[in-house]
Coordinates of C-alpha atoms and ligand atoms in Angstrom, one line a residue:
M1 CA -28.9 0.2 -2.1
I2 CA -28.2 3.2 -4.3
T3 CA -29.0 5.6 -1.5
R4 CA -26.7 3.7 0.9
R5 CA -24.0 3.7 -1.7
S6 CA -24.3 7.5 -2.3
A7 CA -24.2 8.1 1.4
L8 CA -20.9 6.1 1.6
A9 CA -19.5 8.1 -1.3
L10 CA -20.4 11.4 0.5
A11 CA -18.8 10.1 3.7
L12 CA -15.6 9.2 1.8
A13 CA -15.5 12.6 0.0
A14 CA -15.9 14.3 3.4
M15 CA -13.0 12.3 4.8
A16 CA -10.8 13.2 1.9
T17 CA -11.4 16.9 2.5
P18 CA -8.3 18.4 4.3
A19 CA -8.2 20.3 7.6
A20 CA -9.7 23.4 5.8
A21 CA -13.1 21.9 6.5
H22 CA -12.6 22.5 10.2
H23 CA -14.1 25.9 10.2
D24 CA -11.1 27.5 8.6
H25 CA -8.8 26.5 11.4
R26 CA -5.4 25.9 10.0
I27 CA -1.7 26.0 10.9
E28 CA 1.1 26.7 8.5
V29 CA 4.4 24.8 9.0
V30 CA 7.4 26.8 8.0
D31 CA 11.0 25.5 7.4
P32 CA 10.7 22.0 9.0
W33 CA 13.9 20.1 9.4
A34 CA 15.5 17.2 11.3
R35 CA 19.0 16.0 11.9
A36 CA 20.4 12.8 10.4
A37 CA 20.6 9.9 13.0
L38 CA 20.9 6.2 13.2
A39 CA 18.2 3.6 13.6
G40 CA 17.5 2.9 17.3
R41 CA 18.7 6.3 18.4
T42 CA 16.6 9.5 18.9
A43 CA 16.3 12.5 16.7
A44 CA 14.5 15.8 16.9
A45 CA 12.4 17.7 14.3
Y46 CA 12.3 21.5 14.3
M47 CA 10.0 24.0 12.5
T48 CA 8.0 27.2 13.0
L49 CA 4.3 26.9 13.5
V50 CA 2.2 29.9 12.2
N51 CA -1.4 30.4 13.1
P52 CA -3.0 32.5 10.4
T53 CA -6.5 32.5 12.0
D54 CA -7.8 34.6 14.9
T55 CA -8.3 31.7 17.2
P56 CA -5.5 30.2 19.5
D57 CA -4.6 26.6 18.7
R58 CA -2.2 24.1 20.1
L59 CA -0.2 21.2 18.9
V60 CA -1.3 18.3 21.0
S61 CA 0.6 15.3 19.5
A62 CA 2.8 14.1 16.7
A63 CA 3.4 10.8 15.0
S64 CA 5.8 9.3 12.4
A65 CA 6.4 5.9 10.9
V66 CA 10.2 6.4 11.4
A67 CA 10.0 6.4 15.2
Q68 CA 8.4 4.1 17.9
T69 CA 7.4 7.0 20.0
V70 CA 7.0 10.7 19.2
E71 CA 6.8 13.3 22.0
L72 CA 6.6 17.1 22.3
H73 CA 9.6 18.3 24.3
A74 CA 10.9 21.5 25.8
H75 CA 14.4 22.3 27.1
I76 CA 14.5 23.7 30.6
H77 CA 17.4 25.0 32.8
E78 CA 17.6 23.0 36.0
G79 CA 20.5 23.7 38.3
G80 CA 22.6 25.1 35.5
V81 CA 21.9 22.0 33.3
M82 CA 19.8 21.9 30.2
R83 CA 17.3 19.1 30.3
M84 CA 14.6 17.9 28.0
R85 CA 11.1 17.5 29.3
P86 CA 7.9 16.3 27.6
V87 CA 5.2 18.9 27.4
A88 CA 1.5 18.2 27.0
A89 CA 1.0 20.7 24.2
I90 CA 2.7 23.6 22.3
E91 CA 0.5 26.7 22.1
V92 CA 0.2 28.5 18.7
H93 CA -1.3 31.9 19.1
P94 CA -2.4 34.1 16.2
G95 CA 0.5 36.5 15.3
E96 CA 2.9 34.7 17.6
P97 CA 4.6 31.8 15.7
A98 CA 5.8 28.9 17.9
V99 CA 9.5 28.4 17.1
L100 CA 10.7 24.8 17.5
Q101 CA 14.5 25.0 17.5
P102 CA 17.7 23.3 19.0
G103 CA 17.8 24.1 22.7
G104 CA 14.1 24.9 22.8
L105 CA 10.8 23.3 21.9
H106 CA 11.1 20.3 19.5
V107 CA 9.4 17.2 18.3
M108 CA 11.3 14.2 19.7
L109 CA 11.5 11.1 17.6
I110 CA 12.3 8.2 20.0
G111 CA 13.5 4.8 18.9
L112 CA 14.1 5.4 15.2
T113 CA 12.9 2.5 13.2
R114 CA 15.5 3.2 10.5
D115 CA 18.4 5.5 9.7
L116 CA 17.5 9.1 8.9
K117 CA 19.8 10.0 6.1
R118 CA 20.9 13.4 5.0
G119 CA 19.0 14.5 1.9
E120 CA 15.9 12.4 2.4
T121 CA 12.5 13.6 3.6
I122 CA 10.5 12.0 6.4
R123 CA 6.8 12.4 7.0
L124 CA 5.5 13.7 10.3
T125 CA 1.8 13.9 11.2
L126 CA 1.0 16.8 13.6
T127 CA -2.3 16.9 15.4
F128 CA -3.7 20.3 16.5
E129 CA -6.6 20.8 18.8
K130 CA -8.5 22.9 16.2
A131 CA -6.7 22.5 12.9
G132 CA -6.7 18.8 13.2
Q133 CA -4.1 16.7 11.4
V134 CA -1.4 18.3 9.4
E135 CA 1.0 16.2 7.3
V136 CA 4.5 17.6 7.1
E137 CA 7.4 16.6 4.8
V138 CA 10.5 17.1 6.9
P139 CA 13.9 17.4 5.1
V140 CA 16.8 15.6 6.9
L141 CA 19.9 17.7 7.2
A142 CA 23.4 16.8 8.3
A143 CA 23.9 15.4 11.8
G144 CA 25.5 18.6 13.0
A145 CA 23.1 21.0 11.2
R146 CA 21.9 24.1 13.1
G147 CA 19.0 24.9 10.8
P148 CA 17.6 24.9 7.3
E149 CA 20.1 25.9 4.6
G150 CA 19.8 29.4 3.3
H151 CA 18.5 30.7 6.6
G152 CA 20.1 32.3 9.6
G153 CA 19.9 29.2 11.7
H154 CA 16.7 29.9 13.4
G155 CA 14.4 30.3 10.5
R156 CA 15.3 34.0 10.0
H157 CA 16.5 35.3 6.7
T158 CA 20.0 36.7 7.0
H159 CA 19.6 39.5 4.4
Ligands
CU1 CU1 13.7 15.9 23.3

């Protein structure tokens, strides 16, 4: 009985260990943000994904309690029109940050289960092929925001 209980404790301890246990694979999420939107509508989340390891990784899915469906999207030009299209994954190569921004790659939140209000923070779970699950706290900016405050609009410092 004691042995079985210790084994369970060990298993629980292992589960509590963050993604760092995955052979040092990890992804850093820089400047995440989303735009305010109403329940039932769609919203997008943007961020920069940095791979500090020497092994390529890819974002394969995302989930959030604030949306019925979460998809990875890209914008493509099609006959002079910008369209959104789901993509299977977003590659994150070492030394080449993946920039998710308006008009480009983004995490699409479809069917919001509640209003996303300016000033609040929503939680997003990103799943990477190698780094595993990464929890991200995403600040909600104004409906017309172009990027995180204090930055040049695309995650770059203006100074
Ligand atoms: Cu989209």
